Amino acid sequence: MTTPPESPAPGARARPVLLTVDDDPGVSRAVARDLRRHYGERFRVVRASSGEEALDALRELKLRGDRVAAVLADYRMPGMDGIEFLEQAMDLFPRARRALLTAYADTDAAIQAINVVDVDHYLLKPWEPPEEKLYPVVDAMVETWAASPDVAVEDVKLVGHHWSAPSFAARDFLARNAVPYHWYSVEEPEGRRLLAAAGAAPEDVPLVVPPGGDALLAPTEAELAAAVGLTVEPSTDFFDLVVVGGGPAGLGAAVYGASEGLRTVLVERQATGGQAGQSSRIENYLGFPDGVSGGQLADRARRQAAKFGAEVLTARKVTALEARGPARVVHFADGGSIAAHAVVLATGVSYRTLPAAGADSFTGRGVYYGSALTEAEACADQDVFVVGGANSAGQSAVFFSRHARCVTLLVRGPSLEASMSHYLIQQLADLPNVVVRTGTTVTAVRGGDHLEEIDLAGPDGGVHTAKTSHLFVFIGAEPRTDWLDGVLDRDDHGFVLTGPELLVDGERPPGWRLQRDPYFLESGLPGVFVAGDVRAQSVKRVASAVGEGAMAVTLVHRYLEER
């Protein structure tokens, strides 16, 4: 019977483990008793009655990120003897010290074990008195281990392949949601040990191991969110206000809605912050003269919303909106739904996909949409390319210039002046390893297991090939509002119409039953407001999006007062 490894309190650093394995219950209890008596304050003592049970315990400890200082195994055990067990234990915890418990007749086997599996010591049974025969040996083992111990990892552990699109998606999801994690490549020894502990193969990645130790293989975003402690389920099925989208506009609406007493829930498909959350540095946002990263801004806003009582649901995709009497109902892709008195749509926009041959097959394997800041280390001393001419592309080029050997900014238009802020244009001009190429588009991408080269069409019509493993894309923006077909009026590009734009020759939109015109940010469905980039004719800036989120809440109050 295995003594279950104790689970430390959240945030507490677990004591390292002394593991003892013996199939004789009396011997097992005796060695565990003696070890606890002398080492119990500094170590946890875990005992097992067979090699298989002990390996199961070691796998659990490995997945939880715990440390094993020493292993004491009986030589004669059925099924798997002590030498066989120690060989496999070394694969999981190579730094743990090892001792073999033997009878006098098995001394030759113990000496063989020292040569075969690098056993540190052997102990003859019985070891009475322990002060003379047991403790000095274990003391030496513990001292040797302490000189270079295993490091306890209390964050989420993520095992994957650098050029695996699902592995990148998991890393990006955790990073954008500000979840601390430790990355292990399948090519690293520790990555292989974690895969072995979980009973997984390299092709099964990503492997995600939360601090609790329950491994997930290739989880969905919803499964990953739940496993790492993000909120995915609402506390109730009815709210005063549902905010759809967690970009600057949605976060602004959640902060102001909750702070003004509305029962507020924010629903985000992937990670709060939206496109702004992927910006490496925003330098023209009011109140941050030294600049602020999009991730920092989003994290502060998320914590601020939570402080006022707003719920934030992550990894929930909204697929439909309907009016059900006075209620406004939001439906999720998994079949669930929540209702509210009012809704603020702040779903923002998404980058358009690169219209180049082969681009789709390399998404997450060299072609990235947005900054993909987790790739910064991999760009060291590399030639990288950024596609786009607006602020997000410029900010990304500045960021990667600190890591890459050369950053080439590819701009379809004739100049940057029409689409990029002046301060960014000046910054790019001052960076010696940034090259701006105007009138240039990417026509094709190629490679093996990852991106290796791209074809570039220049202003003279010529095409040439460039070697690169990283291409970051920031081209245009799409609102992706198809799920609102037949519910809300949109313009030809899919942006939602609000307020005065809904009036045709002074006439209110069809089906409008209120004795007033739609409010400025109100859609054609009363009680549904629109803020930020998804709104037609909005100003595509972070500050204006936050302002619209706050303004939408003011209009929500007016709407609720009318009822």
XYZ file of C-alpha atoms in Angstrom:
563
model
C 0.000 0.000 0.000
C 1.453 3.372 -1.016
C 1.450 6.247 1.424
C -0.146 9.029 -0.684
C 2.219 11.968 -1.189
C 0.783 14.845 0.809
C -0.456 17.890 -1.105
C 0.967 21.130 0.280
C -1.245 24.123 0.864
C -1.571 26.415 -2.171
C 1.517 28.584 -2.434
C 3.421 26.526 0.154
C 6.722 24.965 -0.823
C 6.461 21.209 -0.241
C 9.129 19.455 1.776
C 11.344 17.156 -0.302
C 10.560 13.458 -0.223
C 12.344 10.406 1.158
C 10.832 7.350 -0.569
C 11.148 3.837 0.824
C 10.064 0.667 -0.999
C 9.741 -2.793 0.596
C 7.221 -5.598 0.045
C 7.502 -6.741 3.688
C 4.917 -4.666 5.631
C 6.860 -4.937 8.876
C 10.119 -3.763 7.329
C 8.332 -1.025 5.390
C 6.722 0.367 8.541
C 9.956 0.134 10.488
C 12.109 2.023 7.987
C 9.425 4.678 7.522
C 9.128 5.055 11.303
C 12.857 5.488 11.748
C 13.096 7.970 8.889
C 10.195 10.082 10.185
C 11.673 10.123 13.685
C 14.927 11.633 12.494
C 13.974 13.535 9.305
C 10.244 14.232 9.660
C 10.612 17.978 10.234
C 12.578 18.527 7.013
C 11.315 15.761 4.699
C 8.147 13.922 3.807
C 8.466 10.155 4.056
C 6.522 8.202 1.439
C 6.489 4.390 1.515
C 5.372 1.839 -1.074
C 4.998 -1.951 -1.010
C 6.213 -2.676 -4.553
C 8.284 -1.194 -7.332
C 5.202 -0.461 -9.445
C 3.497 1.368 -6.567
C 6.651 3.365 -5.944
C 6.930 4.321 -9.617
C 3.303 5.506 -9.569
C 4.128 7.668 -6.555
C 7.216 9.077 -8.295
C 5.186 9.893 -11.426
C 2.670 11.783 -9.306
C 5.451 13.664 -7.532
C 7.074 14.502 -10.879
C 3.834 15.900 -12.315
C 3.234 17.963 -9.182
C 6.705 19.472 -9.434
C 7.827 18.026 -6.096
C 11.415 17.126 -5.169
C 12.730 13.689 -4.215
C 15.902 13.701 -2.153
C 16.523 9.983 -1.671
C 15.088 6.565 -2.516
C 15.636 3.442 -0.409
C 14.550 0.214 -2.147
C 14.586 -3.399 -0.996
C 16.556 -5.673 -3.299
C 14.297 -8.761 -3.188
C 10.760 -7.810 -4.300
C 8.373 -9.837 -6.499
C 7.634 -8.527 -9.991
C 10.370 -5.913 -9.976
C 13.467 -6.114 -7.853
C 15.172 -3.137 -6.286
C 17.776 -2.727 -9.032
C 15.120 -2.681 -11.775
C 13.100 -0.183 -9.790
C 16.039 2.143 -9.185
C 16.899 2.100 -12.888
C 13.423 3.421 -13.725
C 13.373 5.811 -10.768
C 16.522 7.445 -12.156
C 14.625 8.304 -15.365
C 12.142 10.358 -13.346
C 14.436 11.864 -10.695
C 18.048 11.582 -11.842
C 19.334 13.768 -8.988
C 17.709 11.737 -6.206
C 20.215 9.702 -4.200
C 19.724 5.915 -4.139
C 20.263 3.150 -1.587
C 19.571 -0.594 -1.730
C 18.271 -2.513 1.300
C 19.756 -5.998 1.285
C 20.214 -9.098 3.396
C 23.757 -10.282 4.128
C 23.434 -12.981 1.473
C 22.747 -10.344 -1.192
C 25.893 -8.292 -0.670
C 27.232 -9.262 -4.083
C 24.016 -7.995 -5.706
C 24.366 -4.719 -3.861
C 27.890 -4.240 -5.138
C 26.654 -5.012 -8.661
C 23.925 -2.363 -8.226
C 26.548 0.246 -7.383
C 28.208 -0.477 -10.718
C 25.053 -0.895 -12.846
C 22.679 1.828 -11.651
C 25.015 4.091 -9.720
C 23.558 3.239 -6.310
C 25.082 5.490 -3.639
C 24.934 3.044 -0.720
C 23.644 -0.310 0.382
C 22.182 -1.033 3.794
C 22.207 -4.420 5.458
C 19.015 -5.496 7.201
C 18.466 -5.158 10.079
C 19.940 -1.692 10.534
C 19.678 -1.565 14.307
C 20.595 0.715 15.905
C 19.573 3.326 13.275
C 21.781 5.988 14.883
C 24.832 3.945 13.853
C 23.742 2.105 10.698
C 20.866 4.018 9.055
C 21.130 7.722 9.813
C 24.787 8.233 8.830
C 24.067 6.707 5.402
C 20.912 8.776 4.841
C 22.699 11.898 6.127
C 25.378 11.447 3.469
C 22.741 10.943 0.776
C 20.761 14.017 1.822
C 23.885 16.194 1.996
C 24.925 15.125 -1.506
C 21.430 15.817 -2.851
C 21.261 19.209 -1.130
C 24.370 20.318 -3.001
C 22.407 20.141 -6.294
C 18.742 19.390 -5.558
C 15.820 19.111 -7.925
C 14.022 22.439 -8.204
C 10.380 22.458 -7.154
C 8.159 23.890 -9.909
C 4.906 25.227 -8.501
C 3.690 26.922 -11.692
C 1.807 25.241 -14.506
C 4.122 22.926 -16.441
C 3.740 22.896 -20.219
C 5.501 20.323 -22.392
C 5.478 20.776 -26.136
C 7.373 21.221 -29.352
C 8.477 24.669 -30.436
C 7.132 24.142 -33.957
C 3.841 22.588 -32.869
C 0.875 24.888 -33.527
C -1.183 23.435 -30.608
C 1.831 23.879 -28.303
C 2.157 27.511 -29.357
C -1.592 28.051 -28.847
C -1.345 26.730 -25.272
C 1.686 28.918 -24.491
C -0.004 31.957 -26.001
C -3.238 31.311 -24.081
C -1.441 31.040 -20.736
C 0.763 34.065 -21.390
C -2.096 36.305 -22.513
C -4.145 35.312 -19.451
C -1.197 36.107 -17.151
C -0.969 32.498 -15.918
C 2.617 31.700 -14.784
C 3.925 28.570 -16.463
C 7.175 26.722 -17.040
C 7.919 25.556 -20.588
C 9.663 22.252 -21.328
C 10.549 21.171 -24.847
C 10.054 17.527 -25.771
C 13.718 17.633 -26.733
C 14.808 18.411 -23.149
C 15.422 15.578 -20.648
C 12.962 17.072 -18.158
C 10.313 17.377 -20.870
C 10.752 13.685 -21.690
C 10.543 12.790 -17.988
C 7.243 14.642 -17.626
C 5.856 12.918 -20.713
C 6.897 9.555 -19.290
C 5.331 10.378 -15.928
C 2.052 11.189 -17.677
C 2.244 8.110 -19.895
C 2.319 10.306 -23.011
C 4.314 10.279 -26.239
C 6.035 13.283 -27.893
C 3.323 13.414 -30.547
C 0.659 13.857 -27.844
C 1.777 17.395 -26.996
C 0.962 19.779 -25.578
C 1.016 18.217 -22.154
C -0.245 20.585 -19.466
C 0.306 19.829 -15.785
C -1.346 22.250 -13.332
C 0.095 22.528 -9.810
C -2.365 19.860 -8.639
C -0.654 17.323 -10.884
C -3.628 16.194 -13.021
C -2.132 16.034 -16.509
C -4.052 17.164 -19.598
C -3.088 16.049 -23.102
C -3.865 18.481 -25.939
C -6.602 20.245 -23.929
C -9.140 22.602 -25.446
C -8.912 26.231 -24.351
C -11.942 25.735 -22.096
C -10.341 22.674 -20.452
C -7.051 24.510 -20.075
C -8.747 27.571 -18.583
C -10.598 25.483 -15.999
C -7.490 23.475 -15.100
C -5.338 26.532 -14.377
C -7.970 28.243 -12.251
C -9.561 30.707 -14.669
C -13.297 31.228 -14.265
C -15.314 29.543 -17.003
C -18.747 29.211 -15.392
C -20.986 32.116 -14.279
C -22.252 32.233 -10.715
C -25.843 32.709 -11.895
C -27.801 32.635 -15.131
C -29.116 36.222 -14.963
C -27.242 39.528 -14.624
C -27.938 43.207 -14.949
C -25.274 43.529 -17.637
C -23.442 41.091 -19.895
C -20.332 42.455 -21.615
C -19.241 40.381 -24.620
C -15.541 40.827 -25.365
C -12.606 41.562 -23.069
C -10.657 44.186 -25.011
C -10.258 47.788 -23.805
C -13.914 48.628 -24.536
C -15.224 45.529 -22.770
C -12.946 45.990 -19.783
C -13.980 49.636 -19.559
C -17.651 48.638 -19.578
C -17.069 45.938 -16.940
C -15.201 48.317 -14.618
C -17.789 51.076 -14.856
C -20.762 48.722 -14.795
C -19.603 46.866 -11.679
C -18.406 50.022 -9.929
C -21.846 51.564 -10.414
C -23.671 48.671 -8.829
C -24.701 46.581 -11.825
C -24.359 42.809 -11.530
C -21.864 42.510 -14.344
C -20.283 39.587 -16.167
C -17.657 39.893 -18.889
C -17.436 37.030 -21.373
C -14.157 36.622 -23.282
C -13.456 34.066 -26.017
C -9.714 33.771 -25.396
C -7.908 36.354 -23.269
C -8.693 39.799 -21.933
C -6.961 42.667 -23.654
C -7.976 41.940 -27.240
C -5.598 43.191 -29.912
C -4.350 45.878 -27.537
C -3.414 43.149 -25.058
C -0.938 41.778 -27.604
C 0.830 45.108 -28.030
C 4.366 44.998 -26.694
C 4.271 48.680 -25.714
C 1.623 51.419 -25.890
C 3.264 54.819 -25.478
C 0.449 57.232 -26.302
C -2.102 56.089 -23.713
C -3.029 58.819 -21.241
C -1.317 58.556 -17.860
C 1.593 56.315 -18.889
C 4.390 58.632 -20.026
C 6.890 55.766 -20.053
C 4.521 53.473 -21.927
C 2.768 50.305 -20.823
C 2.501 46.896 -22.426
C -0.902 45.773 -23.596
C -0.703 42.777 -21.292
C -0.008 44.944 -18.241
C -2.857 47.291 -19.101
C -5.270 44.399 -19.596
C -4.192 42.698 -16.354
C -4.704 45.891 -14.338
C -8.122 46.444 -15.879
C -9.141 42.824 -15.255
C -8.128 43.061 -11.594
C -9.903 46.386 -11.301
C -13.135 44.920 -12.689
C -12.873 41.983 -10.293
C -12.287 44.354 -7.376
C -15.657 45.978 -8.055
C -17.373 42.598 -8.253
C -17.530 41.883 -11.985
C -17.236 38.250 -13.020
C -14.822 37.487 -15.859
C -15.473 34.303 -17.840
C -12.647 33.067 -20.039
C -12.644 30.655 -22.992
C -16.380 31.043 -23.600
C -17.313 31.715 -27.219
C -20.560 33.599 -27.815
C -22.449 32.331 -30.867
C -25.902 33.945 -30.695
C -27.893 36.829 -29.233
C -31.644 36.946 -28.848
C -34.359 39.061 -27.258
C -36.572 37.045 -24.939
C -39.193 39.479 -23.712
C -37.388 42.151 -21.680
C -34.323 39.934 -21.286
C -31.357 39.795 -23.631
C -29.935 36.259 -23.915
C -26.371 35.390 -24.915
C -25.747 31.827 -26.146
C -22.419 29.965 -25.943
C -20.847 27.528 -28.374
C -21.131 24.703 -25.827
C -24.916 25.094 -25.613
C -25.023 27.161 -22.426
C -26.465 30.647 -22.090
C -26.842 33.585 -19.737
C -29.362 36.416 -19.736
C -29.343 40.038 -18.621
C -31.322 43.254 -18.663
C -28.751 44.757 -21.044
C -25.781 43.755 -23.181
C -22.655 45.606 -24.284
C -21.041 44.154 -27.401
C -17.302 44.866 -27.393
C -15.996 42.014 -29.501
C -13.393 44.136 -31.285
C -11.783 43.000 -34.502
C -9.419 40.242 -35.599
C -6.417 40.406 -37.876
C -7.090 39.244 -41.408
C -5.308 36.101 -42.460
C -2.342 36.440 -44.763
C -3.414 35.939 -48.415
C -0.219 34.143 -49.359
C 0.200 30.641 -50.708
C 0.948 28.183 -47.911
C 0.323 30.641 -45.059
C -2.507 28.674 -43.431
C -0.397 25.539 -43.020
C 2.296 27.434 -41.086
C 0.048 29.263 -38.608
C 1.615 28.745 -35.184
C 4.712 27.224 -36.819
C 6.409 30.394 -37.978
C 3.438 32.507 -39.091
C 1.882 34.368 -36.165
C -1.035 36.778 -35.969
C -0.256 39.484 -33.452
C 2.961 39.999 -31.550
C 3.252 36.447 -30.136
C 5.561 37.736 -27.414
C 6.329 34.182 -26.281
C 8.447 33.846 -29.442
C 10.870 36.620 -28.447
C 13.560 34.268 -27.134
C 13.394 32.115 -30.263
C 13.998 35.228 -32.410
C 17.397 35.915 -30.858
C 19.967 36.620 -33.580
C 17.413 35.775 -36.294
C 16.043 37.725 -39.265
C 12.323 38.265 -38.669
C 9.617 39.935 -40.721
C 6.580 41.947 -39.622
C 3.683 42.561 -42.030
C 1.542 45.678 -41.571
C 1.675 49.456 -41.524
C -0.370 50.489 -38.474
C 0.624 51.023 -34.842
C 0.420 47.355 -33.806
C 2.907 46.381 -36.505
C 5.236 49.241 -35.568
C 5.126 48.352 -31.876
C 5.902 44.733 -32.733
C 8.870 45.746 -34.904
C 10.282 47.871 -32.063
C 9.851 45.009 -29.594
C 11.477 42.315 -31.731
C 14.348 44.644 -32.643
C 15.607 44.088 -29.088
C 15.964 40.362 -29.780
C 16.377 39.755 -33.502
C 19.413 40.427 -35.632
C 17.249 42.265 -38.175
C 13.562 43.157 -38.338
C 12.029 43.952 -41.710
C 8.697 45.768 -41.674
C 6.715 44.969 -44.829
C 4.186 47.681 -45.729
C 1.785 47.328 -48.641
C 1.213 51.085 -48.972
C 3.641 53.722 -50.230
C 4.490 55.059 -46.743
C 3.832 54.756 -43.016
C 2.482 58.273 -42.504
C -1.103 57.454 -43.424
C -1.551 54.664 -40.866
C 1.072 54.889 -38.100
C 1.566 57.384 -35.262
C 4.387 59.857 -35.731
C 6.235 58.815 -32.543
C 6.449 55.225 -33.792
C 7.713 56.244 -37.213
C 10.501 58.186 -35.493
C 11.381 55.243 -33.250
C 11.630 52.880 -36.213
C 13.851 55.325 -38.098
C 16.261 55.444 -35.144
C 16.667 51.659 -34.856
C 19.692 50.443 -36.841
C 18.418 46.850 -37.174
C 14.944 47.747 -38.475
C 14.317 47.982 -42.221
C 11.058 49.398 -43.613
C 10.069 48.159 -47.067
C 7.037 49.916 -48.558
C 5.025 48.735 -51.522
C 5.835 45.142 -50.567
C 3.610 42.104 -50.003
C 4.152 38.474 -49.067
C 3.034 36.181 -51.875
C 4.070 32.732 -50.601
C 5.536 30.967 -47.570
C 7.353 27.633 -47.520
C 9.167 25.271 -45.182
C 9.315 21.812 -43.647
C 8.088 21.330 -40.093
C 8.206 25.123 -39.718
C 8.496 28.302 -41.779
C 11.796 28.607 -43.622
C 11.347 31.169 -46.411
C 8.937 33.712 -47.860
C 8.439 35.262 -51.296
C 8.212 39.056 -51.400
C 6.719 41.093 -54.258
C 8.221 44.575 -54.437
C 6.958 47.834 -55.933
C 8.771 47.142 -59.198
C 6.809 43.912 -59.673
C 9.802 41.706 -59.018
C 9.675 38.783 -56.573
C 12.535 37.610 -54.408
C 12.881 34.984 -51.678
C 13.959 35.733 -48.097
C 15.021 33.210 -45.439
C 13.179 33.488 -42.113
C 11.595 31.347 -39.421
C 9.291 34.054 -37.999
C 6.642 36.139 -39.748
C 4.313 38.319 -37.639
C 1.146 39.511 -39.351
C -0.867 42.668 -38.594
C -2.962 43.268 -41.700
C -6.350 44.952 -41.605
C -9.155 44.122 -39.248
C -12.361 42.104 -39.493
C -15.182 42.402 -36.961
C -16.309 38.775 -37.407
C -19.932 39.481 -36.584
C -21.565 36.837 -38.777
C -23.200 35.388 -35.675
C -25.327 38.565 -35.494
C -26.963 37.992 -38.895
C -30.657 38.795 -38.707
C -30.314 40.240 -35.208
C -28.410 43.515 -35.563
C -27.878 45.875 -38.506
C -24.303 45.975 -39.831
C -22.510 47.853 -42.574
C -21.003 46.256 -45.675
C -17.829 45.336 -43.752
C -19.661 43.719 -40.835
C -19.299 46.556 -38.310
C -22.405 47.076 -36.158
C -24.490 50.196 -36.789
C -25.591 52.264 -33.798
C -27.450 55.446 -32.924
C -27.851 57.991 -35.751
C -26.452 55.547 -38.329
C -29.580 53.428 -37.888
C -31.853 56.260 -38.977
C -32.758 56.346 -42.668
C -34.215 59.699 -43.751
C -34.980 60.333 -40.103
C -36.931 57.092 -39.761
C -36.202 54.656 -36.978
C -35.094 51.135 -37.910
C -37.786 48.524 -38.677
C -39.030 46.781 -35.559
C -37.983 49.613 -33.249
C -40.873 49.920 -30.762
C -39.623 52.564 -28.327
C -40.870 56.146 -28.503
C -37.384 57.526 -28.888
C -34.456 57.233 -31.267
C -31.674 54.736 -30.481
C -29.061 56.137 -28.134
C -25.673 56.979 -29.633
C -24.088 53.570 -28.878
C -27.325 51.567 -29.005
C -27.884 48.968 -31.691
C -31.118 48.270 -33.555
C -32.123 45.975 -30.670
C -33.029 48.107 -27.619
C -30.870 47.314 -24.612
C -27.958 46.075 -26.714
C -25.106 48.593 -26.883
C -21.913 48.506 -28.925
C -18.502 49.848 -27.931
C -15.025 49.868 -29.400
C -13.658 48.679 -32.698
C -16.651 46.490 -33.598
C -18.855 49.577 -33.855
C -19.170 51.201 -37.273
C -17.323 54.524 -37.567
C -15.509 54.078 -34.242
C -12.048 55.542 -33.663
C -9.604 52.628 -33.590
C -7.616 53.679 -30.522
C -7.312 52.202 -27.027
C -8.360 55.387 -25.245
C -11.491 55.855 -27.346
C -12.456 52.196 -26.838
C -12.199 52.561 -23.045
C -14.242 55.763 -23.258
C -16.954 54.077 -25.309
C -17.117 51.237 -22.783
C -17.719 53.741 -19.990
C -20.223 55.716 -22.095
C -22.126 52.527 -22.926
C -22.701 51.895 -19.211
C -24.150 55.401 -18.809
C -26.575 54.632 -21.622
C -27.384 51.249 -20.055
C -28.498 53.111 -16.908
C -30.768 55.353 -19.004
C -32.241 52.322 -20.701
C -32.883 50.557 -17.382
C -34.566 53.671 -15.952
C -37.060 53.622 -18.824
C -38.317 50.144 -18.026
